[in-house]
CSV table of C-alpha atoms in Angstrom, one decimal:
chain,number,residue,atom,x,y,z
A,1,MET,CA,-58.8,112.3,6.2
A,2,LYS,CA,-61.2,115.0,7.5
A,3,ARG,CA,-61.1,117.2,4.4
A,4,PRO,CA,-64.4,118.8,3.3
A,5,VAL,CA,-66.0,117.2,0.2
A,6,CYS,CA,-65.3,120.2,-2.0
A,7,ILE,CA,-61.5,119.9,-1.3
A,8,LEU,CA,-61.6,116.2,-2.0
A,9,ILE,CA,-63.3,116.9,-5.4
A,10,LEU,CA,-60.7,119.6,-6.1
A,11,LEU,CA,-57.9,117.1,-5.3
A,12,LEU,CA,-59.4,114.5,-7.5
A,13,ALA,CA,-59.6,117.0,-10.3
A,14,LEU,CA,-56.0,117.9,-9.8
A,15,GLY,CA,-55.1,114.2,-9.7
A,16,CYS,CA,-56.8,113.7,-13.1
A,17,SER,CA,-55.0,116.6,-14.6
A,18,LYS,CA,-51.7,115.3,-13.4
A,19,LYS,CA,-52.6,111.8,-14.7
A,20,ASN,CA,-53.2,113.2,-18.2
A,21,LYS,CA,-50.0,115.2,-18.0
A,22,ASN,CA,-48.0,111.9,-17.4
A,23,GLU,CA,-49.7,109.7,-19.9
A,24,SER,CA,-46.6,109.9,-22.1
A,25,VAL,CA,-44.3,108.7,-19.3
A,26,VAL,CA,-42.4,105.6,-20.2
A,27,ALA,CA,-42.8,103.4,-17.1
A,28,ASP,CA,-39.8,101.5,-15.7
A,29,PRO,CA,-41.1,97.9,-15.0
A,30,VAL,CA,-38.1,97.2,-12.8
A,31,ILE,CA,-39.0,100.0,-10.5
A,32,GLU,CA,-42.7,99.1,-10.5
A,33,ASN,CA,-41.9,95.5,-9.7
A,34,ARG,CA,-39.6,96.7,-6.9
A,35,LEU,CA,-42.4,98.8,-5.5
A,36,GLN,CA,-44.8,95.8,-5.6
A,37,LYS,CA,-42.3,93.8,-3.6
A,38,LEU,CA,-42.3,96.5,-1.0
A,39,ILE,CA,-46.0,96.2,-0.7
A,40,ASP,CA,-45.8,92.5,-0.4
A,41,ALA,CA,-43.2,92.8,2.4
A,42,GLY,CA,-45.2,95.6,4.1
A,43,GLU,CA,-42.3,98.0,3.8
A,44,TYR,CA,-44.5,101.1,3.6
A,45,PHE,CA,-41.8,103.6,4.8
A,46,ARG,CA,-39.6,102.6,1.9
A,47,LEU,CA,-42.6,102.6,-0.5
A,48,ARG,CA,-43.4,106.1,0.5
A,49,ALA,CA,-39.9,107.3,0.0
A,50,ASP,CA,-39.4,105.5,-3.3
A,51,LEU,CA,-42.7,106.8,-4.7
A,52,ALA,CA,-41.5,110.4,-4.2
A,53,LYS,CA,-38.1,109.5,-5.7
A,54,TYR,CA,-39.3,107.7,-8.8
A,55,ARG,CA,-42.5,109.6,-9.6
A,56,GLU,CA,-41.6,110.2,-13.3
A,57,LYS,CA,-40.8,106.5,-13.9
A,58,ILE,CA,-44.2,105.1,-12.8
A,59,SER,CA,-47.3,105.0,-15.0
A,60,SER,CA,-50.3,107.0,-13.9
A,61,ALA,CA,-52.4,103.8,-13.1
A,62,ARG,CA,-49.6,102.2,-11.1
A,63,TRP,CA,-48.9,105.4,-9.3
A,64,LEU,CA,-52.5,105.5,-8.1
A,65,TYR,CA,-52.3,101.8,-7.2
A,66,PHE,CA,-49.2,102.4,-5.1
A,67,ARG,CA,-50.7,105.5,-3.5
A,68,ALA,CA,-53.8,103.5,-2.4
A,69,PHE,CA,-51.5,101.3,-0.3
A,70,THR,CA,-49.6,104.2,1.2
A,71,TYR,CA,-52.7,106.2,2.0
A,72,SER,CA,-54.1,103.2,3.9
A,73,ALA,CA,-50.8,102.4,5.7
A,74,PHE,CA,-50.6,106.0,7.0
A,75,ASN,CA,-54.2,106.1,8.2
A,76,ASP,CA,-55.9,108.0,5.3
A,77,TYR,CA,-58.6,105.4,4.5
A,78,PRO,CA,-60.9,107.8,2.6
A,79,GLU,CA,-58.2,108.7,0.1
A,80,SER,CA,-57.1,105.1,-0.2
A,81,THR,CA,-60.7,104.0,-0.9
A,82,LEU,CA,-61.2,106.8,-3.5
A,83,ALA,CA,-58.0,105.6,-5.3
A,84,ILE,CA,-59.1,102.0,-5.2
A,85,ASP,CA,-62.6,102.8,-6.5
A,86,SER,CA,-61.1,104.8,-9.4
A,87,LEU,CA,-58.9,101.9,-10.4
A,88,LEU,CA,-61.5,99.2,-10.1
A,89,ASN,CA,-64.1,101.1,-12.1
A,90,ASP,CA,-61.8,102.4,-14.8
A,91,GLN,CA,-63.0,100.6,-18.0
A,92,ARG,CA,-60.2,102.0,-20.0
A,93,ALA,CA,-57.5,100.0,-18.3
A,94,PRO,CA,-58.7,96.4,-17.4
A,95,LEU,CA,-56.8,95.1,-14.4
A,96,GLN,CA,-55.2,91.7,-14.1
A,97,ASP,CA,-57.0,89.5,-11.6
A,98,SER,CA,-54.0,89.5,-9.2
A,99,THR,CA,-54.0,93.3,-9.2
A,100,ARG,CA,-57.7,93.5,-8.7
A,101,VAL,CA,-57.6,91.0,-5.8
A,102,ASN,CA,-54.8,93.0,-4.1
A,103,LEU,CA,-57.0,96.2,-4.4
A,104,MET,CA,-60.1,94.4,-3.2
A,105,LEU,CA,-58.3,93.0,-0.1
A,106,LEU,CA,-57.1,96.5,0.7
A,107,LEU,CA,-60.6,97.9,0.2
A,108,ARG,CA,-62.0,95.3,2.5
A,109,ASP,CA,-59.4,96.2,5.1
A,110,ASN,CA,-60.2,99.9,4.8
A,111,TYR,CA,-63.9,99.2,5.3
A,112,PHE,CA,-63.3,97.0,8.4
A,113,LYS,CA,-61.0,99.6,10.0
A,114,THR,CA,-63.6,102.3,9.5
A,115,PHE,CA,-66.3,100.0,10.9
A,116,GLN,CA,-68.2,99.6,7.6
A,117,TYR,CA,-68.7,95.9,8.2
A,118,GLU,CA,-71.5,95.4,5.7
A,119,LYS,CA,-69.3,96.8,2.9
A,120,ALA,CA,-66.4,94.7,4.0
A,121,ALA,CA,-68.6,91.6,3.9
A,122,SER,CA,-69.8,92.6,0.4
A,123,VAL,CA,-66.2,92.8,-0.9
A,124,GLY,CA,-65.4,89.5,0.7
A,125,GLN,CA,-68.4,87.9,-1.0
A,126,GLU,CA,-67.2,89.0,-4.4
A,127,LEU,CA,-63.6,87.8,-3.7
A,128,LEU,CA,-64.9,84.3,-2.7
A,129,GLY,CA,-67.4,84.2,-5.5
A,130,ARG,CA,-65.1,85.2,-8.4
A,131,TYR,CA,-61.4,85.0,-7.3
A,132,LYS,CA,-60.8,81.9,-5.2
A,133,GLU,CA,-58.1,80.6,-7.5
A,134,THR,CA,-56.3,84.0,-7.6
A,135,LEU,CA,-56.4,84.1,-3.8
A,136,GLY,CA,-54.3,81.0,-3.6
A,137,ASP,CA,-52.9,80.4,-0.1
A,138,ARG,CA,-54.8,83.5,1.2
A,139,LEU,CA,-58.1,81.8,0.6
A,140,HIS,CA,-58.5,80.3,4.1
A,141,ASP,CA,-57.8,83.6,5.9
A,142,VAL,CA,-60.3,85.4,3.6
A,143,GLU,CA,-63.0,82.8,4.2
A,144,ASN,CA,-62.4,83.0,8.0
A,145,GLU,CA,-62.4,86.8,8.0
A,146,HIS,CA,-65.6,86.8,5.9
A,147,ILE,CA,-67.4,84.9,8.6
A,148,ILE,CA,-66.5,87.8,11.0
A,149,HIS,CA,-67.5,90.5,8.6
A,150,GLN,CA,-70.9,88.8,7.8
A,151,ALA,CA,-71.6,88.4,11.5
A,152,LEU,CA,-70.9,92.1,12.1
A,153,ALA,CA,-72.8,93.4,9.1
A,154,GLY,CA,-75.7,94.6,11.2
A,155,VAL,CA,-73.5,96.1,14.0
A,156,LEU,CA,-73.3,99.9,14.2
A,157,PRO,CA,-69.9,101.5,13.7
A,158,GLN,CA,-67.7,102.0,16.7
A,159,GLN,CA,-68.0,105.5,18.1
A,160,THR,CA,-65.7,107.2,20.6
A,161,ALA,CA,-66.7,110.5,22.4
A,162,LEU,CA,-63.2,111.9,22.7
A,163,ARG,CA,-62.1,114.2,25.5
A,164,LYS,CA,-59.0,114.6,27.5
A,165,VAL,CA,-58.8,112.2,30.4
A,166,THR,CA,-56.1,111.0,32.8
A,167,LEU,CA,-56.2,107.5,34.1
A,168,LYS,CA,-53.9,105.4,36.2
A,169,TRP,CA,-52.4,102.3,34.7
A,170,LYS,CA,-50.6,99.4,36.5
A,171,PRO,CA,-48.4,96.6,35.4
A,172,ASN,CA,-49.8,93.1,35.6
A,173,GLU,CA,-47.8,90.0,36.7
A,174,ILE,CA,-45.7,90.0,33.5
A,175,GLY,CA,-45.3,93.8,33.2
A,176,LEU,CA,-48.1,94.5,30.7
A,177,ILE,CA,-50.0,97.7,30.9
A,178,GLU,CA,-53.5,97.4,32.3
A,179,ILE,CA,-55.9,100.3,32.3
A,180,PRO,CA,-59.3,100.7,34.1
A,181,VAL,CA,-62.6,100.4,32.1
A,182,LYS,CA,-66.2,100.4,33.2
A,183,SER,CA,-69.1,98.5,31.9
A,184,GLY,CA,-72.3,99.5,33.6
A,185,SER,CA,-71.4,99.9,37.3
A,186,THR,CA,-68.6,97.3,37.1
A,187,ASP,CA,-65.0,98.5,37.2
A,188,LEU,CA,-62.5,96.2,35.4
A,189,GLN,CA,-58.9,96.1,34.4
A,190,ILE,CA,-57.9,95.3,30.8
A,191,VAL,CA,-54.6,94.9,29.0
A,192,PHE,CA,-53.6,97.6,26.6
A,193,ASP,CA,-52.3,95.8,23.5
A,194,THR,CA,-51.4,97.6,20.3
A,195,ARG,CA,-50.9,94.3,18.5
A,196,ALA,CA,-54.3,92.9,19.2
A,197,ASP,CA,-56.3,92.9,15.9
A,198,ILE,CA,-59.6,93.0,17.7
A,199,SER,CA,-60.2,93.5,21.4
A,200,THR,CA,-60.5,90.1,23.2
A,201,ALA,CA,-62.3,88.8,26.2
A,202,THR,CA,-62.4,85.4,27.8
A,203,GLN,CA,-65.9,83.8,28.2
A,204,SER,CA,-66.0,84.7,31.9
A,205,PHE,CA,-64.7,88.2,31.3
A,206,ALA,CA,-67.3,88.7,28.6
A,207,LYS,CA,-70.0,88.3,31.2
A,208,LYS,CA,-68.5,91.0,33.4
A,209,LEU,CA,-68.3,93.3,30.3
A,210,ARG,CA,-72.0,92.5,29.6
A,211,LEU,CA,-71.2,91.7,26.0
A,212,ARG,CA,-74.0,91.0,23.6
A,213,LEU,CA,-73.0,87.7,22.1
A,214,LEU,CA,-73.4,87.1,18.4
A,215,ASP,CA,-74.4,83.7,17.0
A,216,VAL,CA,-71.1,83.0,15.2
A,217,SER,CA,-68.1,80.7,15.5
A,218,TYR,CA,-64.8,81.0,13.6
A,219,GLU,CA,-61.3,79.7,13.8
A,220,LEU,CA,-58.5,81.6,15.5
A,221,GLY,CA,-54.8,80.6,15.4
A,222,SER,CA,-51.7,81.7,17.3
A,223,GLY,CA,-48.8,82.1,15.0
A,224,LEU,CA,-46.5,81.7,18.0
A,225,THR,CA,-47.8,78.4,19.3
A,226,GLY,CA,-49.3,77.1,16.1
A,227,LYS,CA,-52.5,76.2,18.0
A,228,THR,CA,-56.0,76.9,16.6
A,229,PHE,CA,-59.2,77.2,18.6
A,230,GLN,CA,-62.8,78.4,18.1
A,231,SER,CA,-63.8,82.0,18.9
A,232,SER,CA,-67.1,83.9,18.9
A,233,LEU,CA,-67.9,87.6,18.8
A,234,GLY,CA,-69.5,89.9,21.4
A,235,ILE,CA,-70.5,93.6,21.3
A,236,ALA,CA,-70.0,96.0,24.2
A,237,ASP,CA,-72.8,98.5,23.5
A,238,SER,CA,-71.1,100.9,25.8
A,239,LEU,CA,-67.7,100.9,27.5
A,240,TYR,CA,-66.1,103.7,29.5
A,241,ILE,CA,-62.4,104.5,29.5
A,242,GLY,CA,-62.4,107.1,32.2
A,243,ASP,CA,-65.0,109.6,31.1
A,244,ILE,CA,-64.7,108.5,27.4
A,245,LEU,CA,-67.7,106.6,26.2
A,246,VAL,CA,-66.9,104.0,23.5
A,247,GLN,CA,-69.9,102.4,21.8
A,248,HIS,CA,-70.4,99.3,19.7
A,249,VAL,CA,-67.0,97.8,20.6
A,250,VAL,CA,-66.3,94.4,19.0
A,251,PHE,CA,-64.7,91.7,21.1
A,252,GLN,CA,-63.6,88.3,20.1
A,253,VAL,CA,-64.6,85.9,22.8
A,254,VAL,CA,-62.3,83.0,23.6
A,255,PRO,CA,-62.3,80.1,26.1
A,256,ASP,CA,-60.8,81.0,29.4
A,257,GLU,CA,-58.0,78.5,29.0
A,258,ILE,CA,-56.7,80.2,25.9
A,259,LEU,CA,-55.4,83.2,27.9
A,260,SER,CA,-54.3,81.1,30.9
A,261,PHE,CA,-50.6,80.2,31.4
A,262,PRO,CA,-50.3,78.0,34.5
A,263,SER,CA,-46.6,77.4,34.1
A,264,ILE,CA,-45.9,81.0,34.9
A,265,ASN,CA,-49.0,81.5,37.0
A,266,VAL,CA,-50.5,84.2,34.7
A,267,THR,CA,-54.0,84.6,33.5
A,268,LEU,CA,-55.3,87.3,31.2
A,269,HIS,CA,-58.9,88.2,31.0
A,270,GLY,CA,-59.4,91.0,28.6
A,271,ILE,CA,-57.4,92.8,25.9
A,272,LEU,CA,-58.1,96.2,24.5
A,273,GLY,CA,-57.1,96.1,20.8
A,274,PHE,CA,-56.4,98.1,17.7
A,275,PRO,CA,-59.9,99.4,16.8
A,276,VAL,CA,-60.4,101.1,20.2
A,277,ILE,CA,-56.8,102.2,20.8
A,278,THR,CA,-56.4,103.9,17.4
A,279,GLN,CA,-59.7,105.8,17.8
A,280,LEU,CA,-58.3,107.4,20.9
A,281,ARG,CA,-56.0,109.3,18.5
A,282,GLU,CA,-53.3,110.4,21.0
A,283,ILE,CA,-52.1,108.7,24.2
A,284,HIS,CA,-49.3,109.5,26.6
A,285,ILE,CA,-48.1,106.7,28.9
A,286,PHE,CA,-45.8,107.6,31.8
A,287,GLN,CA,-43.7,105.3,33.9
A,288,ASN,CA,-45.2,107.0,37.0
A,289,GLY,CA,-48.5,105.4,36.2
A,290,ASP,CA,-50.2,108.2,34.4
A,291,PHE,CA,-52.2,107.3,31.3
A,292,ILE,CA,-53.4,110.4,29.5
A,293,ILE,CA,-55.6,110.5,26.4
A,294,SER,CA,-55.2,114.0,24.9
A,295,PRO,CA,-56.4,114.1,21.3
A,296,GLY,CA,-54.6,116.7,19.1
A,297,GLU,CA,-52.4,118.1,22.0
A,298,THR,CA,-48.9,117.5,20.5
A,299,THR,CA,-47.3,117.6,17.1
A,300,SER,CA,-44.2,116.0,15.6
A,301,ASP,CA,-42.6,115.6,12.2
A,302,LEU,CA,-41.4,112.0,13.0
A,303,ARG,CA,-43.9,110.1,10.9
A,304,ASN,CA,-42.4,106.8,12.0
A,305,LEU,CA,-45.6,104.8,12.4
A,306,ALA,CA,-47.6,102.8,9.9
A,307,PHE,CA,-50.3,100.3,9.9
A,308,ASP,CA,-50.0,96.9,8.3
A,309,GLY,CA,-53.6,95.8,8.3
A,310,LEU,CA,-54.5,95.9,12.0
A,311,THR,CA,-51.0,96.1,13.3
A,312,PRO,CA,-48.8,99.1,14.1
A,313,VAL,CA,-45.3,99.1,12.5
A,314,LEU,CA,-42.5,101.3,13.7
A,315,SER,CA,-39.6,102.6,11.7
A,316,VAL,CA,-36.3,102.0,13.6
A,317,ALA,CA,-32.7,102.8,12.9
A,318,SER,CA,-30.1,100.1,13.6
A,319,ASN,CA,-26.6,99.6,12.3
A,320,ASN,CA,-27.0,102.5,9.9
A,321,ASP,CA,-30.0,100.8,8.5
A,322,THR,CA,-33.7,101.7,8.7
A,323,LEU,CA,-35.7,98.7,9.7
A,324,SER,CA,-39.4,98.0,10.3
A,325,PHE,CA,-40.6,96.4,13.5
A,326,TYR,CA,-44.0,95.5,14.9
A,327,PHE,CA,-44.8,97.6,17.9
A,328,ASP,CA,-46.4,95.6,20.7
A,329,THR,CA,-47.4,96.9,24.1
A,330,GLY,CA,-48.8,93.5,24.8
A,331,ALA,CA,-45.3,91.9,24.8
A,332,SER,CA,-43.3,91.9,27.9
A,333,GLY,CA,-40.0,91.8,25.9
A,334,SER,CA,-38.8,92.3,22.4
A,335,ASP,CA,-38.3,89.4,19.9
A,336,PHE,CA,-36.1,89.7,16.8
A,337,TYR,CA,-37.0,87.6,13.8
A,338,ASP,CA,-35.0,85.5,11.3
A,339,SER,CA,-34.8,88.4,8.9
A,340,PHE,CA,-32.7,90.2,11.4
A,341,PHE,CA,-30.5,87.1,11.8
A,342,ASN,CA,-30.0,86.8,8.1
A,343,ARG,CA,-29.2,90.4,7.6
A,344,TYR,CA,-26.6,90.5,10.4
A,345,ARG,CA,-25.6,86.9,10.4
A,346,ALA,CA,-21.9,87.4,10.8
A,347,SER,CA,-22.2,89.8,13.7
A,348,VAL,CA,-24.8,87.6,15.5
A,349,LEU,CA,-22.7,84.4,15.1
A,350,GLU,CA,-19.7,86.3,16.5
A,351,LYS,CA,-21.3,87.9,19.5
A,352,ALA,CA,-24.4,85.9,20.4
A,353,LYS,CA,-24.9,82.6,22.2
A,354,LEU,CA,-27.5,79.9,21.7
A,355,LYS,CA,-30.0,79.4,24.4
A,356,THR,CA,-33.6,78.0,24.9
A,357,VAL,CA,-36.3,80.5,25.7
A,358,GLU,CA,-40.0,80.1,26.6
A,359,THR,CA,-42.5,82.4,24.9
A,360,GLY,CA,-46.2,82.7,25.7
A,361,GLY,CA,-49.0,83.3,23.2
A,362,ALA,CA,-52.6,82.5,22.8
A,363,GLY,CA,-53.0,78.8,23.6
A,364,GLY,CA,-49.9,78.2,25.7
A,365,ILE,CA,-46.2,78.5,26.0
A,366,VAL,CA,-43.6,77.2,23.5
A,367,LYS,CA,-39.8,76.6,23.8
A,368,ASN,CA,-37.5,77.8,21.1
A,369,GLU,CA,-33.7,77.8,20.5
A,370,VAL,CA,-32.6,81.3,19.7
A,371,TYR,CA,-29.4,83.4,19.7
A,372,SER,CA,-29.1,85.7,22.6
A,373,MET,CA,-27.4,89.0,21.6
A,374,PRO,CA,-25.7,90.8,24.6
A,375,VAL,CA,-26.6,94.3,23.2
A,376,VAL,CA,-28.5,95.7,20.3
A,377,ASP,CA,-28.4,99.5,19.7
A,378,LEU,CA,-31.5,101.1,18.3
A,379,THR,CA,-32.7,104.6,17.5
A,380,ILE,CA,-36.5,105.4,17.6
A,381,GLY,CA,-37.3,108.9,16.5
A,382,ARG,CA,-34.6,111.1,18.2
A,383,LYS,CA,-33.9,108.7,21.1
A,384,ASN,CA,-31.1,106.1,21.3
A,385,LEU,CA,-31.6,103.0,23.4
A,386,GLN,CA,-30.0,99.6,24.1
A,387,LEU,CA,-31.7,96.3,24.3
A,388,LYS,CA,-29.9,93.6,26.3
A,389,ASP,CA,-30.0,89.9,26.0
A,390,VAL,CA,-32.1,90.1,22.8
A,391,SER,CA,-33.6,86.8,21.5
A,392,ILE,CA,-32.9,86.5,17.8
A,393,ARG,CA,-34.7,83.7,16.0
A,394,THR,CA,-33.2,81.8,13.1
A,395,LYS,CA,-36.5,80.5,11.5
A,396,PRO,CA,-39.8,82.2,10.8
A,397,ILE,CA,-42.5,81.8,13.5
A,398,TYR,CA,-45.2,81.5,10.9
A,399,LYS,CA,-45.6,81.5,7.1
A,400,GLY,CA,-45.5,85.0,5.5
A,401,GLN,CA,-43.8,86.6,8.5
A,402,LYS,CA,-42.7,90.2,7.9
A,403,TYR,CA,-40.4,92.7,9.4
A,404,TYR,CA,-37.3,92.4,11.6
A,405,GLY,CA,-39.0,91.7,15.0
A,406,ASN,CA,-41.5,92.7,17.6
A,407,LEU,CA,-40.7,95.5,20.0
A,408,GLY,CA,-42.2,95.2,23.5
A,409,GLN,CA,-42.2,96.6,27.0
A,410,ASP,CA,-38.4,96.5,27.4
A,411,VAL,CA,-38.3,99.4,24.9
A,412,ILE,CA,-41.1,101.4,26.6
A,413,ARG,CA,-39.6,101.0,30.1
A,414,GLN,CA,-36.5,102.8,29.2
A,415,PHE,CA,-38.3,106.2,29.0
A,416,ASP,CA,-40.3,108.3,31.3
A,417,GLU,CA,-43.0,109.0,28.7
A,418,MET,CA,-44.3,107.4,25.5
A,419,ILE,CA,-46.5,109.2,23.0
A,420,LEU,CA,-48.7,107.2,20.6
A,421,ASP,CA,-50.2,109.5,17.9
A,422,PHE,CA,-52.5,107.7,15.5
A,423,GLU,CA,-53.5,110.9,13.7
A,424,SER,CA,-50.1,112.3,12.8
A,425,MET,CA,-48.8,108.7,12.8
A,426,TYR,CA,-45.8,108.7,15.1
A,427,ILE,CA,-44.4,107.2,18.3
A,428,ASP,CA,-42.1,109.4,20.4
A,429,PHE,CA,-40.3,108.9,23.7
A,430,ARG,CA,-39.2,111.4,26.3
């Protein structure tokens, strides 16, 4: 990701050499179709493993295509973008519209995550101008996201002046991690939420943050509650996390009531999301209240973390399987999805009991009937843990739902220390 240009050119030259060497490979369409299904499902850990396993059965063009997705999933956006550009501009091998759209969506995602908003908007413009029919049921989301990218086109890239700092975090009323931030001379507390696509502020909190509001309005929806509402955007020109200065931070600004939950007497005001969190590179969170940002301090060979768009995904072992879960510090408890129920149906029906649970999300609280599993054993990295009274859903929360569930604070609280490393791409517990 930080290689000198000369090394990148050398790697590209080697890649071209290898491509020519494998032009005679007879591709296996069954394997290539299976790899595409892994991309569609966001199963990047399996995709990475299968690419290494089946290299000699994949055509050169498809190999580069699959690599573009794995590079992006494991936080190597420059390499991913180089691969995409090579494929989109290769006149010798015209792409099907569906393949071109998949690559362009990935390219747009790479640009947004590297704060190149104008380039993201340009790709979105081409998608909407030429490929509306190919986008199909993704069209609405692309249109909505294009509004955001256009509004941010003139905003400078987010920048973080990294250094080692130690803060004190505290749990809020529902056990979520809140850390101190400073805007101007104002000290504030903000929720640390790895599953927030963009940092979020209520309208009243936006004033305390001194956000510079943009003249834009777009639709947001909560997959959990099914409710939609209008949001705007604001920019924090400077925000301090301890002694770390973060500039040009994008916030989505929502009505105060969207993050208010009167039935459980909880109100959230601000949420620190993916773009800021991942740029901190390495974070250690201790149960004693220490919150240490220490970029590049530790190393590990775990490689159990991936990004699906703007969401962290964790590789977890369970029942001799390796399963992918969302990792969500902004959830007080874990929630298992219908895919887990369908995979282990017999065991769930034998051991679990039906019950009704309340779950809070943007826009309110909903009640659902779920199976409550007394105990689920998991292994994360080298650590074994047990989750008790796990809620297991039998139906998808929203269309296109992925993975086996959402892991929350009930996982984190079982260990003295959690390490989030967004450079080497792993999560570890001690």
